[in-house]
Amino acid sequence: MTVAVLGSGAFGTALAISLAGNGPVTLWARSAEQAARMETDRENALRLPGVALPETLTVTHSLEIATQARIILLAIPMQKLRTALQDHADLLASHTLVACCKGMELNTGLGPIAVISETLPSAIPALLTGPSFAHDIARGLPTALTLACADANQSATLQQELTTANLRLYRTTDTAGAELGGALKNVMAIACGAVMGAGLGDSARAALMTRGYAEMQRMALALGAQPETMAGLSGFGDLALTCTSEQSRNYRLGLSIGRGEQFDPSITVEGAATARAVAAKAQAMKLDMPITQSVTDLLDQTLTLTDAMAQLLARPLKEE
Ligand SMILES: NC(=O)C1=CN([C@@H]2O[C@H](COP(=O)(O)OP(=O)(O)OC[C@H]3O[C@@H](n4cnc5c(N)ncnc54)[C@H](O)[C@@H]3O)[C@@H](O)[C@H]2O)C=CC1
Ligand SMILES: O=C(CO)COP(=O)(O)O
């Protein structure tokens, strides 16, 4: 077994299903009960109902078994990643660890690659990111993602090993760009959902996506990312998907804000903590990121959507 996936949520299960088409894959579930249920039912009824688990996919609660694999995909939410790595440092050290989360750590402003490097310096950190919904991958629909690893040889090897029949990977060594694209687009998806939920229209959303992309680039380029990465799958591609589809949880959180409805707090919405982390980082870097700041204020309920839109529209006129 070459590959294991840690985290049996929607994305981890979908990736494991797709990778199982290449050969045996182990999916690690944090809960022993869930692992047993998935093994028996051959389905992740909780997060990915209606999709059968292939025979080459084994679900386990034993991290000793899962970490026999050389390549470990970490399908764990960004804000939980550090704890998960610390809790299992002895078993995960020296592996190739491919983070599959999209976000920025709230207390540190770091992305998943930096969190892996800080926590487990002997591991080889990489990132799998880009436009893809778990249900689409699990159903075998065509998907293209970005595999980012600072080491060019590792990046090429991982690209080969993690590409499947329906999951086409592009590679990059620009880990900063890949991380920031995935983190920042979630914030913009909340903004777009809010605008659509409030009935402000498709034109307003297109404006937000475009100015949101400018904001994403402002931070990413200041942090050393390549413009080509931002224009690729992990940046523009994922922004386009997440800001326009109700499959996105970030977008749906925005919709509920725009409609004045409650949102189930148990649903994983990476953009919420990330908006706050990005806003703090932007302030520290003296970067102008008004959409991110508005999303943070909306989430904190210190600003209404009407006032947020009025503020954005009243900003000084400038060149594009
Ligand atoms: N669902 C999707 O369509 C996609 C999700 N992603 C990313 O994948 C990441 C995970 O998202 P989902 O799987 O959708 O979320 P989810 O909410 O379905 O599952 C999260 C999983 O993480 C596990 N987990 C939480 N804390 C943990 C800890 N401390 N140690 C070990 N495991 C822990 C949970 O038990 C759960 O199985 C997020 O960063 C998300 O942005 C990326 C692309 C698509
Ligand atoms: O990252 C995703 C699509 O690429 C999934 O989006 P959500 O986390 O908003 O559901």
mmCIF file of C-alpha atoms and ligand atoms in Angstrom:
data_model
loop_
_atom_site.group_PDB
_atom_site.id
_atom_site.type_symbol
_atom_site.label_atom_id
_atom_site.label_comp_id
_atom_site.label_asym_id
_atom_site.label_seq_id
_atom_site.Cartn_x
_atom_site.Cartn_y
_atom_site.Cartn_z
ATOM 1 C CA MET A 1 0.000 0.000 0.000
ATOM 2 C CA THR A 2 1.464 3.345 -1.084
ATOM 3 C CA VAL A 3 -1.265 5.765 -0.103
ATOM 4 C CA ALA A 4 -3.378 6.338 2.999
ATOM 5 C CA VAL A 5 -5.859 9.093 3.719
ATOM 6 C CA LEU A 6 -6.269 10.492 7.237
ATOM 7 C CA GLY A 7 -9.683 11.994 7.864
ATOM 8 C CA SER A 8 -12.847 10.233 6.794
ATOM 9 C CA GLY A 9 -14.928 13.318 6.146
ATOM 10 C CA ALA A 10 -16.415 14.128 2.759
ATOM 11 C CA PHE A 11 -13.142 15.018 1.043
ATOM 12 C CA GLY A 12 -10.970 12.297 2.571
ATOM 13 C CA THR A 13 -13.503 9.639 1.627
ATOM 14 C CA ALA A 14 -13.868 10.983 -1.918
ATOM 15 C CA LEU A 15 -10.118 11.082 -2.475
ATOM 16 C CA ALA A 16 -9.716 7.573 -1.069
ATOM 17 C CA ILE A 17 -12.438 6.284 -3.400
ATOM 18 C CA SER A 18 -10.736 7.824 -6.421
ATOM 19 C CA LEU A 19 -7.249 6.652 -5.430
ATOM 20 C CA ALA A 20 -8.546 3.142 -4.808
ATOM 21 C CA GLY A 21 -8.871 2.900 -8.576
ATOM 22 C CA ASN A 22 -5.042 2.857 -8.720
ATOM 23 C CA GLY A 23 -4.581 0.134 -6.071
ATOM 24 C CA PRO A 24 -5.142 -0.563 -2.360
ATOM 25 C CA VAL A 25 -5.791 2.509 -0.198
ATOM 26 C CA THR A 26 -6.343 2.857 3.525
ATOM 27 C CA LEU A 27 -8.741 5.449 4.925
ATOM 28 C CA TRP A 28 -8.218 6.319 8.588
ATOM 29 C CA ALA A 29 -11.213 7.400 10.648
ATOM 30 C CA ARG A 30 -10.689 9.167 13.967
ATOM 31 C CA SER A 31 -13.692 7.412 15.441
ATOM 32 C CA ALA A 32 -13.461 3.620 15.876
ATOM 33 C CA GLU A 33 -17.216 3.403 15.617
ATOM 34 C CA GLN A 34 -17.305 5.255 12.311
ATOM 35 C CA ALA A 35 -14.475 3.133 10.896
ATOM 36 C CA ALA A 36 -16.329 -0.050 11.797
ATOM 37 C CA ARG A 37 -19.602 1.248 10.380
ATOM 38 C CA MET A 38 -18.006 2.287 7.110
ATOM 39 C CA GLU A 39 -16.237 -1.066 6.762
ATOM 40 C CA THR A 40 -19.506 -2.918 7.316
ATOM 41 C CA ASP A 41 -21.815 -0.656 5.285
ATOM 42 C CA ARG A 42 -19.212 0.030 2.542
ATOM 43 C CA GLU A 43 -20.469 3.609 2.577
ATOM 44 C CA ASN A 44 -19.763 6.856 4.411
ATOM 45 C CA ALA A 45 -23.403 7.468 5.255
ATOM 46 C CA LEU A 46 -22.529 10.488 7.404
ATOM 47 C CA ARG A 47 -20.553 12.586 4.907
ATOM 48 C CA LEU A 48 -20.881 10.974 1.491
ATOM 49 C CA PRO A 49 -24.146 9.040 1.379
ATOM 50 C CA GLY A 50 -25.033 7.024 -1.691
ATOM 51 C CA VAL A 51 -21.494 6.302 -2.890
ATOM 52 C CA ALA A 52 -20.203 2.730 -2.518
ATOM 53 C CA LEU A 53 -16.680 2.206 -1.206
ATOM 54 C CA PRO A 54 -14.603 0.145 -3.660
ATOM 55 C CA GLU A 55 -13.155 -3.204 -2.582
ATOM 56 C CA THR A 56 -9.595 -1.858 -2.717
ATOM 57 C CA LEU A 57 -10.433 0.689 -0.023
ATOM 58 C CA THR A 58 -9.967 -0.356 3.608
ATOM 59 C CA VAL A 59 -11.286 1.788 6.448
ATOM 60 C CA THR A 60 -9.424 1.569 9.738
ATOM 61 C CA HIS A 61 -9.156 3.277 13.098
ATOM 62 C CA SER A 62 -5.593 1.984 13.478
ATOM 63 C CA LEU A 63 -3.062 4.672 12.708
ATOM 64 C CA GLU A 64 -0.326 2.031 12.888
ATOM 65 C CA ILE A 65 -1.899 0.334 9.862
ATOM 66 C CA ALA A 66 -2.579 3.582 7.996
ATOM 67 C CA THR A 67 0.949 4.879 8.463
ATOM 68 C CA GLN A 68 2.430 1.817 6.779
ATOM 69 C CA ALA A 69 1.759 3.829 3.623
ATOM 70 C CA ARG A 70 4.546 6.063 2.331
ATOM 71 C CA ILE A 71 2.264 8.868 1.166
ATOM 72 C CA ILE A 72 -0.296 10.166 3.648
ATOM 73 C CA LEU A 73 -3.053 12.528 2.576
ATOM 74 C CA LEU A 74 -4.299 14.750 5.405
ATOM 75 C CA ALA A 75 -7.985 15.484 4.806
ATOM 76 C CA ILE A 76 -8.428 17.279 8.113
ATOM 77 C CA PRO A 77 -9.754 20.845 8.491
ATOM 78 C CA MET A 78 -7.094 23.564 8.659
ATOM 79 C CA GLN A 79 -7.813 24.621 12.222
ATOM 80 C CA LYS A 80 -7.430 20.996 13.410
ATOM 81 C CA LEU A 81 -4.322 20.132 11.428
ATOM 82 C CA ARG A 82 -1.672 21.120 13.991
ATOM 83 C CA THR A 83 -3.335 19.187 16.813
ATOM 84 C CA ALA A 84 -3.732 16.111 14.628
ATOM 85 C CA LEU A 85 -0.042 16.216 13.663
ATOM 86 C CA GLN A 86 1.085 16.788 17.244
ATOM 87 C CA ASP A 87 -1.123 13.997 18.551
ATOM 88 C CA HIS A 88 0.390 11.480 16.135
ATOM 89 C CA ALA A 89 3.862 12.915 15.620
ATOM 90 C CA ASP A 90 5.666 9.628 16.289
ATOM 91 C CA LEU A 91 3.772 7.759 13.566
ATOM 92 C CA LEU A 92 3.681 10.552 10.988
ATOM 93 C CA ALA A 93 7.272 11.840 11.141
ATOM 94 C CA SER A 94 9.379 11.161 8.026
ATOM 95 C CA HIS A 95 6.369 10.459 5.794
ATOM 96 C CA THR A 96 5.345 12.388 2.732
ATOM 97 C CA LEU A 97 2.386 14.374 4.074
ATOM 98 C CA VAL A 98 0.000 15.841 1.525
ATOM 99 C CA ALA A 99 -2.315 18.383 3.121
ATOM 100 C CA CYS A 100 -5.751 18.529 1.501
ATOM 101 C CA CYS A 101 -7.137 21.418 3.516
ATOM 102 C CA LYS A 102 -7.739 25.007 2.432
ATOM 103 C CA GLY A 103 -7.192 27.733 4.946
ATOM 104 C CA MET A 104 -4.949 29.805 7.155
ATOM 105 C CA GLU A 105 -4.339 28.950 10.793
ATOM 106 C CA LEU A 106 -6.144 31.441 13.004
ATOM 107 C CA ASN A 107 -3.496 31.978 15.683
ATOM 108 C CA THR A 108 -0.426 31.998 13.447
ATOM 109 C CA GLY A 109 -1.520 33.054 9.943
ATOM 110 C CA LEU A 110 0.271 29.984 8.586
ATOM 111 C CA GLY A 111 -0.906 27.664 5.821
ATOM 112 C CA PRO A 112 -0.857 23.850 5.925
ATOM 113 C CA ILE A 113 2.647 23.420 4.477
ATOM 114 C CA ALA A 114 4.183 25.675 7.118
ATOM 115 C CA VAL A 115 2.185 23.959 9.876
ATOM 116 C CA ILE A 116 3.488 20.547 8.736
ATOM 117 C CA SER A 117 7.066 21.843 8.494
ATOM 118 C CA GLU A 118 6.901 23.430 11.932
ATOM 119 C CA THR A 119 5.316 20.420 13.608
ATOM 120 C CA LEU A 120 7.145 17.582 11.840
ATOM 121 C CA PRO A 121 10.402 18.897 10.348
ATOM 122 C CA SER A 122 11.407 15.428 9.084
ATOM 123 C CA ALA A 123 8.284 15.050 6.917
ATOM 124 C CA ILE A 124 8.074 16.003 3.246
ATOM 125 C CA PRO A 125 5.165 18.465 3.052
ATOM 126 C CA ALA A 126 2.948 18.850 -0.007
ATOM 127 C CA LEU A 127 -0.507 20.180 -0.821
ATOM 128 C CA LEU A 128 -3.385 18.934 -2.953
ATOM 129 C CA THR A 129 -5.770 21.748 -3.809
ATOM 130 C CA GLY A 130 -7.953 23.176 -6.561
ATOM 131 C CA PRO A 131 -11.563 23.153 -7.753
ATOM 132 C CA SER A 132 -13.317 19.963 -6.728
ATOM 133 C CA PHE A 133 -16.325 18.953 -4.718
ATOM 134 C CA ALA A 134 -16.120 15.710 -2.770
ATOM 135 C CA HIS A 135 -19.310 14.384 -4.338
ATOM 136 C CA ASP A 136 -18.015 15.045 -7.855
ATOM 137 C CA ILE A 137 -14.741 13.197 -7.194
ATOM 138 C CA ALA A 138 -16.528 10.314 -5.464
ATOM 139 C CA ARG A 139 -18.904 9.901 -8.400
ATOM 140 C CA GLY A 140 -15.957 9.710 -10.780
ATOM 141 C CA LEU A 141 -16.699 12.990 -12.534
ATOM 142 C CA PRO A 142 -13.702 14.623 -14.255
ATOM 143 C CA THR A 143 -11.667 16.877 -11.960
ATOM 144 C CA ALA A 144 -8.355 18.730 -12.259
ATOM 145 C CA LEU A 145 -6.315 19.710 -9.202
ATOM 146 C CA THR A 146 -2.949 21.176 -8.296
ATOM 147 C CA LEU A 147 -0.250 19.193 -6.505
ATOM 148 C CA ALA A 148 2.189 21.582 -4.833
ATOM 149 C CA CYS A 149 5.531 20.574 -3.347
ATOM 150 C CA ALA A 150 8.607 22.755 -2.956
ATOM 151 C CA ASP A 151 10.853 19.923 -4.155
ATOM 152 C CA ALA A 152 10.458 19.608 -7.940
ATOM 153 C CA ASN A 153 11.296 15.880 -8.000
ATOM 154 C CA GLN A 154 8.847 15.082 -5.217
ATOM 155 C CA SER A 155 6.229 17.186 -6.940
ATOM 156 C CA ALA A 156 6.599 15.191 -10.173
ATOM 157 C CA THR A 157 6.551 11.847 -8.330
ATOM 158 C CA LEU A 158 3.459 12.757 -6.327
ATOM 159 C CA GLN A 159 1.749 13.998 -9.464
ATOM 160 C CA GLN A 160 2.241 10.563 -11.024
ATOM 161 C CA GLU A 161 1.240 8.624 -7.928
ATOM 162 C CA LEU A 162 -1.876 10.600 -7.065
ATOM 163 C CA THR A 163 -3.339 11.087 -10.537
ATOM 164 C CA THR A 164 -6.284 8.762 -11.142
ATOM 165 C CA ALA A 165 -8.515 8.013 -14.120
ATOM 166 C CA ASN A 166 -10.795 10.967 -13.345
ATOM 167 C CA LEU A 167 -8.526 13.122 -11.186
ATOM 168 C CA ARG A 168 -5.945 14.909 -13.300
ATOM 169 C CA LEU A 169 -3.160 16.611 -11.346
ATOM 170 C CA TYR A 170 -1.052 19.541 -12.446
ATOM 171 C CA ARG A 171 2.103 20.210 -10.445
ATOM 172 C CA THR A 172 3.840 23.268 -9.093
ATOM 173 C CA THR A 173 6.674 24.090 -6.713
ATOM 174 C CA ASP A 174 4.920 27.334 -5.738
ATOM 175 C CA THR A 175 3.526 26.133 -2.434
ATOM 176 C CA ALA A 176 2.771 29.669 -1.210
ATOM 177 C CA GLY A 177 0.603 30.381 -4.244
ATOM 178 C CA ALA A 178 -1.250 27.080 -4.030
ATOM 179 C CA GLU A 179 -1.922 27.496 -0.298
ATOM 180 C CA LEU A 180 -3.075 31.081 -0.552
ATOM 181 C CA GLY A 181 -5.354 30.490 -3.524
ATOM 182 C CA GLY A 182 -7.266 27.776 -1.660
ATOM 183 C CA ALA A 183 -7.432 29.759 1.571
ATOM 184 C CA LEU A 184 -8.462 33.106 0.138
ATOM 185 C CA LYS A 185 -11.071 31.890 -2.336
ATOM 186 C CA ASN A 186 -13.152 30.544 0.548
ATOM 187 C CA VAL A 187 -13.390 34.056 2.001
ATOM 188 C CA MET A 188 -14.540 35.388 -1.360
ATOM 189 C CA ALA A 189 -17.107 32.598 -1.627
ATOM 190 C CA ILE A 190 -18.683 33.731 1.653
ATOM 191 C CA ALA A 191 -18.847 37.285 0.264
ATOM 192 C CA CYS A 192 -20.420 36.120 -2.999
ATOM 193 C CA GLY A 193 -22.934 33.939 -1.183
ATOM 194 C CA ALA A 194 -23.952 36.890 0.980
ATOM 195 C CA VAL A 195 -24.512 39.081 -2.057
ATOM 196 C CA MET A 196 -26.558 36.400 -3.816
ATOM 197 C CA GLY A 197 -28.508 35.582 -0.659
ATOM 198 C CA ALA A 198 -29.469 39.220 -0.309
ATOM 199 C CA GLY A 199 -30.664 39.271 -3.915
ATOM 200 C CA LEU A 200 -28.095 41.816 -5.092
ATOM 201 C CA GLY A 201 -27.663 40.022 -8.407
ATOM 202 C CA ASP A 202 -25.223 38.271 -10.712
ATOM 203 C CA SER A 203 -23.521 41.519 -11.752
ATOM 204 C CA ALA A 204 -22.628 42.331 -8.148
ATOM 205 C CA ARG A 205 -21.244 38.816 -7.721
ATOM 206 C CA ALA A 206 -19.069 39.150 -10.830
ATOM 207 C CA ALA A 207 -17.716 42.438 -9.482
ATOM 208 C CA LEU A 208 -16.974 40.838 -6.093
ATOM 209 C CA MET A 209 -15.268 37.839 -7.666
ATOM 210 C CA THR A 210 -13.065 40.088 -9.788
ATOM 211 C CA ARG A 211 -12.159 42.508 -7.021
ATOM 212 C CA GLY A 212 -11.822 39.540 -4.683
ATOM 213 C CA TYR A 213 -9.325 38.015 -7.084
ATOM 214 C CA ALA A 214 -7.388 41.318 -7.075
ATOM 215 C CA GLU A 215 -7.340 41.100 -3.286
ATOM 216 C CA MET A 216 -6.159 37.488 -3.381
ATOM 217 C CA GLN A 217 -3.339 38.456 -5.700
ATOM 218 C CA ARG A 218 -2.363 41.430 -3.553
ATOM 219 C CA MET A 219 -1.693 39.235 -0.547
ATOM 220 C CA ALA A 220 -0.314 36.240 -2.427
ATOM 221 C CA LEU A 221 2.202 38.222 -4.485
ATOM 222 C CA ALA A 222 3.308 40.115 -1.363
ATOM 223 C CA LEU A 223 4.033 36.727 0.208
ATOM 224 C CA GLY A 224 6.115 35.519 -2.733
ATOM 225 C CA ALA A 225 3.522 33.566 -4.759
ATOM 226 C CA GLN A 226 3.714 33.425 -8.541
ATOM 227 C CA PRO A 227 0.982 35.180 -10.560
ATOM 228 C CA GLU A 228 0.669 32.067 -12.765
ATOM 229 C CA THR A 229 -0.306 29.998 -9.736
ATOM 230 C CA MET A 230 -3.000 32.485 -8.789
ATOM 231 C CA ALA A 231 -4.354 32.305 -12.343
ATOM 232 C CA GLY A 232 -4.376 28.494 -12.219
ATOM 233 C CA LEU A 233 -6.592 25.796 -10.752
ATOM 234 C CA SER A 234 -5.708 26.498 -7.118
ATOM 235 C CA GLY A 235 -6.515 30.209 -7.420
ATOM 236 C CA PHE A 236 -8.792 31.424 -10.179
ATOM 237 C CA GLY A 237 -10.153 27.936 -10.857
ATOM 238 C CA ASP A 238 -11.246 27.329 -7.297
ATOM 239 C CA LEU A 239 -12.544 30.885 -6.912
ATOM 240 C CA ALA A 240 -14.774 30.370 -9.955
ATOM 241 C CA LEU A 241 -16.156 27.083 -8.623
ATOM 242 C CA THR A 242 -16.694 28.067 -5.022
ATOM 243 C CA CYS A 243 -18.265 31.466 -5.702
ATOM 244 C CA THR A 244 -20.886 30.038 -8.054
ATOM 245 C CA SER A 245 -22.025 26.686 -6.674
ATOM 246 C CA GLU A 246 -24.411 25.854 -3.884
ATOM 247 C CA GLN A 247 -22.398 22.677 -3.341
ATOM 248 C CA SER A 248 -19.902 24.955 -1.569
ATOM 249 C CA ARG A 249 -20.346 25.227 2.177
ATOM 250 C CA ASN A 250 -18.546 28.579 2.223
ATOM 251 C CA TYR A 251 -20.922 29.915 -0.401
ATOM 252 C CA ARG A 252 -23.903 28.482 1.487
ATOM 253 C CA LEU A 253 -22.772 30.189 4.717
ATOM 254 C CA GLY A 254 -22.716 33.434 2.729
ATOM 255 C CA LEU A 255 -26.187 32.738 1.345
ATOM 256 C CA SER A 256 -27.538 32.264 4.857
ATOM 257 C CA ILE A 257 -25.952 35.557 5.988
ATOM 258 C CA GLY A 258 -27.494 37.334 2.996
ATOM 259 C CA ARG A 259 -30.908 35.828 3.730
ATOM 260 C CA GLY A 260 -30.677 36.446 7.464
ATOM 261 C CA GLU A 261 -30.941 32.720 8.201
ATOM 262 C CA GLN A 262 -29.155 30.517 10.746
ATOM 263 C CA PHE A 263 -26.362 28.214 9.570
ATOM 264 C CA ASP A 264 -25.553 24.830 11.116
ATOM 265 C CA PRO A 265 -22.338 25.462 13.119
ATOM 266 C CA SER A 266 -21.276 21.799 12.843
ATOM 267 C CA ILE A 267 -20.637 22.151 9.097
ATOM 268 C CA THR A 268 -16.994 22.615 8.118
ATOM 269 C CA VAL A 269 -16.619 26.142 6.699
ATOM 270 C CA GLU A 270 -12.927 26.907 6.343
ATOM 271 C CA GLY A 271 -13.453 30.503 5.182
ATOM 272 C CA ALA A 272 -14.831 31.663 8.532
ATOM 273 C CA ALA A 273 -11.663 31.274 10.635
ATOM 274 C CA THR A 274 -9.533 31.990 7.583
ATOM 275 C CA ALA A 275 -11.228 35.356 6.953
ATOM 276 C CA ARG A 276 -10.206 36.438 10.436
ATOM 277 C CA ALA A 277 -6.662 35.135 9.993
ATOM 278 C CA VAL A 278 -6.308 36.849 6.613
ATOM 279 C CA ALA A 279 -7.735 40.143 7.882
ATOM 280 C CA ALA A 280 -5.234 40.141 10.758
ATOM 281 C CA LYS A 281 -2.364 39.300 8.416
ATOM 282 C CA ALA A 282 -3.439 42.002 5.948
ATOM 283 C CA GLN A 283 -3.446 44.564 8.741
ATOM 284 C CA ALA A 284 0.011 43.476 9.881
ATOM 285 C CA MET A 285 1.286 43.649 6.284
ATOM 286 C CA LYS A 286 -0.517 46.967 5.651
ATOM 287 C CA LEU A 287 -2.381 45.465 2.697
ATOM 288 C CA ASP A 288 -5.715 46.867 1.579
ATOM 289 C CA MET A 289 -8.194 43.951 1.650
ATOM 290 C CA PRO A 290 -11.633 45.524 2.022
ATOM 291 C CA ILE A 291 -13.698 42.485 0.960
ATOM 292 C CA THR A 292 -11.920 40.228 3.458
ATOM 293 C CA GLN A 293 -12.417 42.832 6.180
ATOM 294 C CA SER A 294 -16.120 43.078 5.315
ATOM 295 C CA VAL A 295 -16.516 39.289 5.511
ATOM 296 C CA THR A 296 -14.836 39.291 8.929
ATOM 297 C CA ASP A 297 -17.108 42.093 10.148
ATOM 298 C CA LEU A 298 -20.193 40.309 8.791
ATOM 299 C CA LEU A 299 -19.192 37.092 10.572
ATOM 300 C CA ASP A 300 -18.561 39.016 13.783
ATOM 301 C CA GLN A 301 -21.903 40.769 13.280
ATOM 302 C CA THR A 302 -20.272 44.165 13.669
ATOM 303 C CA LEU A 303 -21.476 45.215 10.205
ATOM 304 C CA THR A 304 -24.678 44.620 8.258
ATOM 305 C CA LEU A 305 -24.584 43.516 4.644
ATOM 306 C CA THR A 306 -26.220 46.785 3.601
ATOM 307 C CA ASP A 307 -23.491 48.785 5.342
ATOM 308 C CA ALA A 308 -20.771 46.493 3.970
ATOM 309 C CA MET A 309 -21.970 47.078 0.414
ATOM 310 C CA ALA A 310 -22.299 50.828 1.027
ATOM 311 C CA GLN A 311 -18.724 50.943 2.348
ATOM 312 C CA LEU A 312 -17.352 48.998 -0.637
ATOM 313 C CA LEU A 313 -19.222 51.190 -3.121
ATOM 314 C CA ALA A 314 -18.123 54.407 -1.415
ATOM 315 C CA ARG A 315 -14.414 53.621 -1.660
ATOM 316 C CA PRO A 316 -12.357 56.131 -3.665
ATOM 317 C CA LEU A 317 -12.556 55.597 -7.425
ATOM 318 C CA LYS A 318 -9.325 54.222 -8.876
ATOM 319 C CA GLU A 319 -7.701 52.536 -11.859
ATOM 320 C CA GLU A 320 -8.368 48.856 -12.321
HETATM 321 N N1 LIG B 1 -15.757 18.603 0.876
HETATM 322 C C1 LIG B 1 -15.217 19.069 -0.237
HETATM 323 O O1 LIG B 1 -15.866 19.094 -1.286
HETATM 324 C C2 LIG B 1 -13.816 19.571 -0.238
HETATM 325 C C3 LIG B 1 -13.107 19.786 0.928
HETATM 326 N N2 LIG B 1 -11.833 20.276 0.882
HETATM 327 C C4 LIG B 1 -11.096 20.548 2.092
HETATM 328 O O2 LIG B 1 -10.916 19.353 2.827
HETATM 329 C C5 LIG B 1 -10.800 19.667 4.217
HETATM 330 C C6 LIG B 1 -11.711 18.715 4.974
HETATM 331 O O3 LIG B 1 -13.030 18.990 4.544
HETATM 332 P P1 LIG B 1 -14.175 17.886 4.540
HETATM 333 O O4 LIG B 1 -13.646 16.521 4.443
HETATM 334 O O5 LIG B 1 -15.153 18.303 3.531
HETATM 335 O O6 LIG B 1 -14.781 18.140 5.995
HETATM 336 P P2 LIG B 1 -15.690 17.165 6.857
HETATM 337 O O7 LIG B 1 -16.312 18.035 7.880
HETATM 338 O O8 LIG B 1 -16.581 16.367 5.981
HETATM 339 O O9 LIG B 1 -14.654 16.161 7.536
HETATM 340 C C7 LIG B 1 -13.615 16.578 8.368
HETATM 341 C C8 LIG B 1 -12.956 15.342 8.930
HETATM 342 O O10 LIG B 1 -11.844 15.734 9.734
HETATM 343 C C9 LIG B 1 -11.842 14.924 10.900
HETATM 344 N N3 LIG B 1 -11.134 15.633 11.979
HETATM 345 C C10 LIG B 1 -11.487 16.763 12.579
HETATM 346 N N4 LIG B 1 -10.594 17.059 13.527
HETATM 347 C C11 LIG B 1 -9.662 16.095 13.528
HETATM 348 C C12 LIG B 1 -8.501 15.842 14.292
HETATM 349 N N5 LIG B 1 -8.090 16.675 15.261
HETATM 350 N N6 LIG B 1 -7.787 14.743 14.021
HETATM 351 C C13 LIG B 1 -8.179 13.925 13.053
HETATM 352 N N7 LIG B 1 -9.262 14.095 12.291
HETATM 353 C C14 LIG B 1 -10.004 15.174 12.533
HETATM 354 C C15 LIG B 1 -13.306 14.729 11.208
HETATM 355 O O11 LIG B 1 -13.488 13.596 12.043
HETATM 356 C C16 LIG B 1 -13.874 14.530 9.828
HETATM 357 O O12 LIG B 1 -13.812 13.181 9.448
HETATM 358 C C17 LIG B 1 -11.185 21.142 4.365
HETATM 359 O O13 LIG B 1 -10.014 21.911 4.503
HETATM 360 C C18 LIG B 1 -11.842 21.483 3.048
HETATM 361 O O14 LIG B 1 -11.635 22.831 2.664
HETATM 362 C C19 LIG B 1 -11.224 20.538 -0.290
HETATM 363 C C20 LIG B 1 -11.879 20.336 -1.479
HETATM 364 C C21 LIG B 1 -13.211 19.838 -1.542
HETATM 365 O O1 LIG B 2 -12.936 23.671 -1.779
HETATM 366 C C1 LIG B 2 -13.971 23.303 -2.254
HETATM 367 C C2 LIG B 2 -14.191 23.252 -3.714
HETATM 368 O O2 LIG B 2 -12.997 23.298 -4.412
HETATM 369 C C3 LIG B 2 -15.080 22.929 -1.367
HETATM 370 O O3 LIG B 2 -15.720 24.070 -1.004
HETATM 371 P P1 LIG B 2 -16.446 24.205 0.402
HETATM 372 O O4 LIG B 2 -15.446 23.881 1.464
HETATM 373 O O5 LIG B 2 -16.909 25.618 0.412
HETATM 374 O O6 LIG B 2 -17.584 23.241 0.383
#
